[in-house]
Coordinates of C-alpha atoms in Angstrom, one line a residue:
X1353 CA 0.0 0.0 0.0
X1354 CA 1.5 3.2 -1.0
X1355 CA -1.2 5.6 0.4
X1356 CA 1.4 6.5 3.2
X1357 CA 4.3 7.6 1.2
X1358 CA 5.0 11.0 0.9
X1359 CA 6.4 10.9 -2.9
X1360 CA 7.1 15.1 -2.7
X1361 CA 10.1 13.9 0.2
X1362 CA 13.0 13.3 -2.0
X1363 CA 12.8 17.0 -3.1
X1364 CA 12.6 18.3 0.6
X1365 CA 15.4 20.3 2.3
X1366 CA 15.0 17.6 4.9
X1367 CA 15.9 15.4 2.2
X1368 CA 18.6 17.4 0.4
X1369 CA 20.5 17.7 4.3
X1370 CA 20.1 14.1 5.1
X1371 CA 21.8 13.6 1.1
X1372 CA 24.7 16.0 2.6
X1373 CA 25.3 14.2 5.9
X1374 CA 25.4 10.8 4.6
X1375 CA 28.8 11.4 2.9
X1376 CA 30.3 12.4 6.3
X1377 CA 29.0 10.4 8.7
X1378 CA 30.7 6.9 8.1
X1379 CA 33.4 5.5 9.4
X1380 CA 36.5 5.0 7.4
X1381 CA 36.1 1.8 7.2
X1382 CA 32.7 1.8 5.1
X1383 CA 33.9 5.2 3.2
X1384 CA 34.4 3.2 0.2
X1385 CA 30.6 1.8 0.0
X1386 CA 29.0 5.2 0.4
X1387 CA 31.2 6.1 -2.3
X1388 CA 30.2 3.8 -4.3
X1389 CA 26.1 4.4 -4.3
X1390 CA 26.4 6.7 -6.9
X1391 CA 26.5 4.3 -9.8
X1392 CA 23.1 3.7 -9.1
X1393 CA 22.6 6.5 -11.9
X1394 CA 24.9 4.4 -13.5
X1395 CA 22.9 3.5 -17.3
X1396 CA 25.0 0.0 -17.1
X1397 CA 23.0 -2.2 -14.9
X1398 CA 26.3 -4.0 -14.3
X1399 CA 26.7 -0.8 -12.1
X1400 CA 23.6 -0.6 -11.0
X1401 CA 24.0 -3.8 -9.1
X1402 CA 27.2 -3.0 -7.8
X1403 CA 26.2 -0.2 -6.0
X1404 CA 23.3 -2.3 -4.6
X1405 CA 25.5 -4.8 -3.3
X1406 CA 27.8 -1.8 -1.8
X1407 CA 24.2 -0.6 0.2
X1408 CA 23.9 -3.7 1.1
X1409 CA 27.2 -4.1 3.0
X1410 CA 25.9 -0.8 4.4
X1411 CA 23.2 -2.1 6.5
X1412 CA 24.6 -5.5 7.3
X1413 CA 27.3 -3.2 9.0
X1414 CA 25.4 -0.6 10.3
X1415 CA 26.7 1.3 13.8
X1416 CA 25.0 0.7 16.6
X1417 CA 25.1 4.5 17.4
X1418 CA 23.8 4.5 13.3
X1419 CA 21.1 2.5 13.9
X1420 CA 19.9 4.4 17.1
X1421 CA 19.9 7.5 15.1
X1422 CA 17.5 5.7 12.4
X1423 CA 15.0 5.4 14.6
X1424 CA 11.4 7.6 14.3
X1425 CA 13.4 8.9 11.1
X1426 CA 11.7 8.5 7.6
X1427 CA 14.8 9.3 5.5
X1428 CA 17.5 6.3 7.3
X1429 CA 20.9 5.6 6.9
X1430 CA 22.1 4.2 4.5
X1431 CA 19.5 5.4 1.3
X1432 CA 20.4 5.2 -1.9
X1433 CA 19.6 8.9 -4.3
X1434 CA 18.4 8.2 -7.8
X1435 CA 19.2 11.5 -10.4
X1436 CA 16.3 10.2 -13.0
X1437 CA 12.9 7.9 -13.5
X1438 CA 15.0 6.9 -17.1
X1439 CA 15.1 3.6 -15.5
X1440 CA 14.4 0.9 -18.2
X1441 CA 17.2 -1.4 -17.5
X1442 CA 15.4 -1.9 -14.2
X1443 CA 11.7 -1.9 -15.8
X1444 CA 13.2 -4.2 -18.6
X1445 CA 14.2 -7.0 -15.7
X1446 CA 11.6 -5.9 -13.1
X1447 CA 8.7 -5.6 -15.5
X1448 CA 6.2 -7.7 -13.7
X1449 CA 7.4 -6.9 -10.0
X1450 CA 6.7 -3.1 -10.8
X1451 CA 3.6 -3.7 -12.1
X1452 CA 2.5 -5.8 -9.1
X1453 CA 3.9 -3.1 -6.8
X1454 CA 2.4 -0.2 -8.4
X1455 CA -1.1 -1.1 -8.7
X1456 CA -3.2 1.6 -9.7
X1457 CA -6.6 2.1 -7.5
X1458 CA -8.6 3.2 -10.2
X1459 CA -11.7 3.6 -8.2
X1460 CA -10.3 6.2 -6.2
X1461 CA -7.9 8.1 -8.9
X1462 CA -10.0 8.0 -12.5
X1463 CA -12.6 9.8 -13.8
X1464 CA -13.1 10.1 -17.5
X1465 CA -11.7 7.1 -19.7
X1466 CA -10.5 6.9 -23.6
X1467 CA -13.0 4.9 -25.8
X1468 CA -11.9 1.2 -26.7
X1469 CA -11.0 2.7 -30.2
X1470 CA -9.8 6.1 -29.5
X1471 CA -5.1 6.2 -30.0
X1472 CA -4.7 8.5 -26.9
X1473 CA -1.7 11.1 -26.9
X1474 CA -0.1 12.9 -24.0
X1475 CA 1.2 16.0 -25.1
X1476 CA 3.7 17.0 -22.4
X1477 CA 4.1 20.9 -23.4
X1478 CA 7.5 21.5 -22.6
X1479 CA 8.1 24.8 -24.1
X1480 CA 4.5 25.4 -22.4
X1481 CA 6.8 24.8 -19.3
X1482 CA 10.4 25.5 -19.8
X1483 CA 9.9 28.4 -22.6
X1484 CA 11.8 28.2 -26.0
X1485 CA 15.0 26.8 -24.8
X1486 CA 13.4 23.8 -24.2
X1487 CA 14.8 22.0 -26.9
X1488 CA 18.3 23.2 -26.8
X1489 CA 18.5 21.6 -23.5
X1490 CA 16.9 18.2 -24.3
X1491 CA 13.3 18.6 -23.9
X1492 CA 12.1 18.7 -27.1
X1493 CA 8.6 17.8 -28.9
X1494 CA 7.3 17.1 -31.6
X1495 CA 5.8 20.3 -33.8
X1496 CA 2.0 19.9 -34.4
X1497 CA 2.5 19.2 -37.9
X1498 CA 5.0 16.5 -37.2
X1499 CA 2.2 14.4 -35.0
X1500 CA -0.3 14.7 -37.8
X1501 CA 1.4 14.2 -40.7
X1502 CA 3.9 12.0 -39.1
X1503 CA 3.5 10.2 -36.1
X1504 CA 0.3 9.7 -36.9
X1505 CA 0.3 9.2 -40.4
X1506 CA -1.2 5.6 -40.4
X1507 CA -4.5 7.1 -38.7
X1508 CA -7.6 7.2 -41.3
X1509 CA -10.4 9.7 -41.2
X1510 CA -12.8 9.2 -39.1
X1511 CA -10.4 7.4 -36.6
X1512 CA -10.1 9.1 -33.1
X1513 CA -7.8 11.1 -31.0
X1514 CA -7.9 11.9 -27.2
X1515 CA -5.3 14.4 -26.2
X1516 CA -4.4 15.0 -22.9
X1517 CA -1.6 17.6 -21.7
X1518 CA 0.0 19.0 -18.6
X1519 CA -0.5 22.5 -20.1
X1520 CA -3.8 23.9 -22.2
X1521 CA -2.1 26.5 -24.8
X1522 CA -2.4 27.2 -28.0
X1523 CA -0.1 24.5 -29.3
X1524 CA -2.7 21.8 -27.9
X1525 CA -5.3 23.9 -29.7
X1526 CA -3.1 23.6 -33.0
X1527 CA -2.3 20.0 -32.9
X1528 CA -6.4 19.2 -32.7
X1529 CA -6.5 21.5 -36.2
X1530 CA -3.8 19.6 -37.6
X1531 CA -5.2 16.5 -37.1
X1532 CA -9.2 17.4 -37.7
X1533 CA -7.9 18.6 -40.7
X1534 CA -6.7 14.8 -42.1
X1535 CA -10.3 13.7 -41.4
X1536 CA -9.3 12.5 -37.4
X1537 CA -11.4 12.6 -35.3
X1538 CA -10.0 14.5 -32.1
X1539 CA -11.1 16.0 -28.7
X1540 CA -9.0 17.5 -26.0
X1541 CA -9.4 16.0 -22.4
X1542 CA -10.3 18.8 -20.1
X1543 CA -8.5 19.7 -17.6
X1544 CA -8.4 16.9 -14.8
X1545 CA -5.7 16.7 -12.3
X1546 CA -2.7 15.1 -12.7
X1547 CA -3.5 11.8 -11.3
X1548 CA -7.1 11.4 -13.4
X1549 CA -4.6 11.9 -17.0
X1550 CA -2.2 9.5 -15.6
X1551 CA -5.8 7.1 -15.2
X1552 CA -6.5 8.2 -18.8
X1553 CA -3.2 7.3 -20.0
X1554 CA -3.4 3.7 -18.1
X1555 CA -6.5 3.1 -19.9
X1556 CA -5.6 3.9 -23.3
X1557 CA -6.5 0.3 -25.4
X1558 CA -5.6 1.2 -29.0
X1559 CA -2.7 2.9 -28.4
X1560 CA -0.6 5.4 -26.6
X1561 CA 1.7 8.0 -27.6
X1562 CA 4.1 10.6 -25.7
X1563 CA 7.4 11.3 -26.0
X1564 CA 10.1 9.4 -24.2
X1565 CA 11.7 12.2 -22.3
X1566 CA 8.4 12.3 -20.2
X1567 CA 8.9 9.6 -17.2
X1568 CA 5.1 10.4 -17.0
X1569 CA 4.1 8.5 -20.0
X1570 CA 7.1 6.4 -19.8
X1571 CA 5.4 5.0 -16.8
X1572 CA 2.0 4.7 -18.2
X1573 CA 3.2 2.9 -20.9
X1574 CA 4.8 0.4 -18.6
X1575 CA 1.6 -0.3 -16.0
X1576 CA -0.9 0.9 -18.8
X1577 CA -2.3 -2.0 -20.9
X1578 CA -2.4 -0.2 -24.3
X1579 CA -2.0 -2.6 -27.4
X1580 CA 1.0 -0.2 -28.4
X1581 CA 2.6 2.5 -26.6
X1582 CA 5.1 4.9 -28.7
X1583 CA 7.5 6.9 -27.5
X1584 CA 9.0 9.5 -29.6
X1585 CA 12.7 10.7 -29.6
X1586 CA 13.6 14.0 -31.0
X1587 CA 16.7 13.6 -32.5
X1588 CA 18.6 17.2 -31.5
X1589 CA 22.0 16.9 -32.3
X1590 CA 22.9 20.3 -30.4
X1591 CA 20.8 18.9 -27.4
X1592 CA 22.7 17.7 -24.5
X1593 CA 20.4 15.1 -24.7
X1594 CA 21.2 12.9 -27.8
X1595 CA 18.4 10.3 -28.8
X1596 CA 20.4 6.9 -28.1
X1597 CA 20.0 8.0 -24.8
X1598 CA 16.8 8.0 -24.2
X1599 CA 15.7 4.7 -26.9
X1600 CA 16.3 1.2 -25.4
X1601 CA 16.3 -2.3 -26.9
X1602 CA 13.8 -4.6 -24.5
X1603 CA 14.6 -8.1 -23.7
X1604 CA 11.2 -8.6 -21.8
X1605 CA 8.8 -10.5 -24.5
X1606 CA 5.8 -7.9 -23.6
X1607 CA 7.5 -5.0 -23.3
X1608 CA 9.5 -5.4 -26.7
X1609 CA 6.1 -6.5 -28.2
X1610 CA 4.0 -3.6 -26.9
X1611 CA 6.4 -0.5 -26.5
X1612 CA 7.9 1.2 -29.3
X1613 CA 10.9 4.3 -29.3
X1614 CA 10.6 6.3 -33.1
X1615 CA 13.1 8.6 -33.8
X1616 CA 12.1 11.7 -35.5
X1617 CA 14.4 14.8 -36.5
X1618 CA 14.0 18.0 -35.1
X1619 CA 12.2 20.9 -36.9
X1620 CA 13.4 24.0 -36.8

């Protein structure tokens, strides 16, 4: 039951001086381990798993004094800090234990729902959010006409389009145009909270689309059941973040079956 975490914590100054203290506070001794947790960030899960196994040497020697000071504390000694959500070396060999440990409660969380037919897109609006440099610092989109004409393009008229979107500006409005204009069928979800798009995401049947830089459809692509999920890279070679970063070959049968990474170039 996740009810009772407080998912807003890891951003706290509580947080950010318990991060702090945690470098200073071990012996000599265990220096090397603490070290050593960074590579959790680490994109090879070779890594990864080492700087698990260097936590893990952590608490099996804990301090007594250590273990004292743990106690009524919600942040403890030793904790690991993950830099990003870009995690699918650990959703690629976790796929089923994540979905089993993040189970949605619908009942208390949705409210409106795609139709069984409708491809469902999540426009994230970062330039709605970060402003025009968006791009130049790896958080690009794709243009309206690129989703129409493009990511869309093997959509017929009369097939339908949900949009759903962090931010309601003008390029939402635009994208709508684009794709009423190739005969496609399209509404934009009203504004719901943030949790109640995530629900509309999760329930998307036909398919879902978003971009890959967005851990927020990322992760409705992974415990969502759509029949495809595609999530679009925007090649930026000036970006500092290039698209083989973000695009990852699956080795998990569903996951390679159901969830797709198309590159597109950026427009300028």
């Amino acid at each position: 039951n996740l009810r009772s975490l407080d998912f807003e914590l890891g951003n706290s100054a509580r947080s950010i001086q318990r991060i702090k203290q945690q470098s200073k506070m071990w012996p000599s001794s265990l220096a090397m381990h603490v070290a050593e947790l960074k590579n959790i960030n680490d994109p090879d899960i070779d890594q990864v798993h080492k700087a698990l196994g260097h936590w893990k040497e952590l608490v099996l020697q804990l301090p007594k004094d250590m273990r004292e000071a743990n106690l009524g504390q919600d942040i403890v000694h030793p904790f690991i800090s993950a830099s990003t959500m870009h995690i699918p070396h650990f959703i690629d060999k976790y796929y089923t234990s994540i979905r089993h440990f993040l189970a949605f409660d619908e009942s208390a969380c949705c409210a409106l729902v795609p139709d069984p037919d409708e491809a469902v897109l999540h426009y994230r609006n970062f330039v709605g959010e970060l402003g025009h440099r968006a791009q130049g610092i790896g958080f690009g989109e794709l243009s309206p006409d690129q989703i129409a004409s493009q990511h869309f393009k093997h959509l017929r008229p009369g097939d339908k389009v949900a949009i759903t979107s962090r931010i309601h500006n003008s390029a939402v409005k635009r994208i709508k145009a684009k794709l009423q204009g190739a005969g496609i069928e399209t509404r934009i979800i009203p504004k719901q909270t943030g949790v109640q798009d995530f629900c509309f995401l999760l329930k998307a049947q036909r398919s879902l689309s978003g971009m890959a830089r967005s851990t927020y459809a990322q992760f409705a692509a992974v415990l969502g059941n759509s029949s495809r999920a595609d999530l679009a890279i925007l090649n930026v070679p000036s970006a500092r973040n290039r698209a083989y970063d973000l695009g990852y070959n699956w080795t998990n049968p569903e996951l390679k079956r159901r969830i797709f990474f198309p590159v597109y170039e950026a427009q300028s």
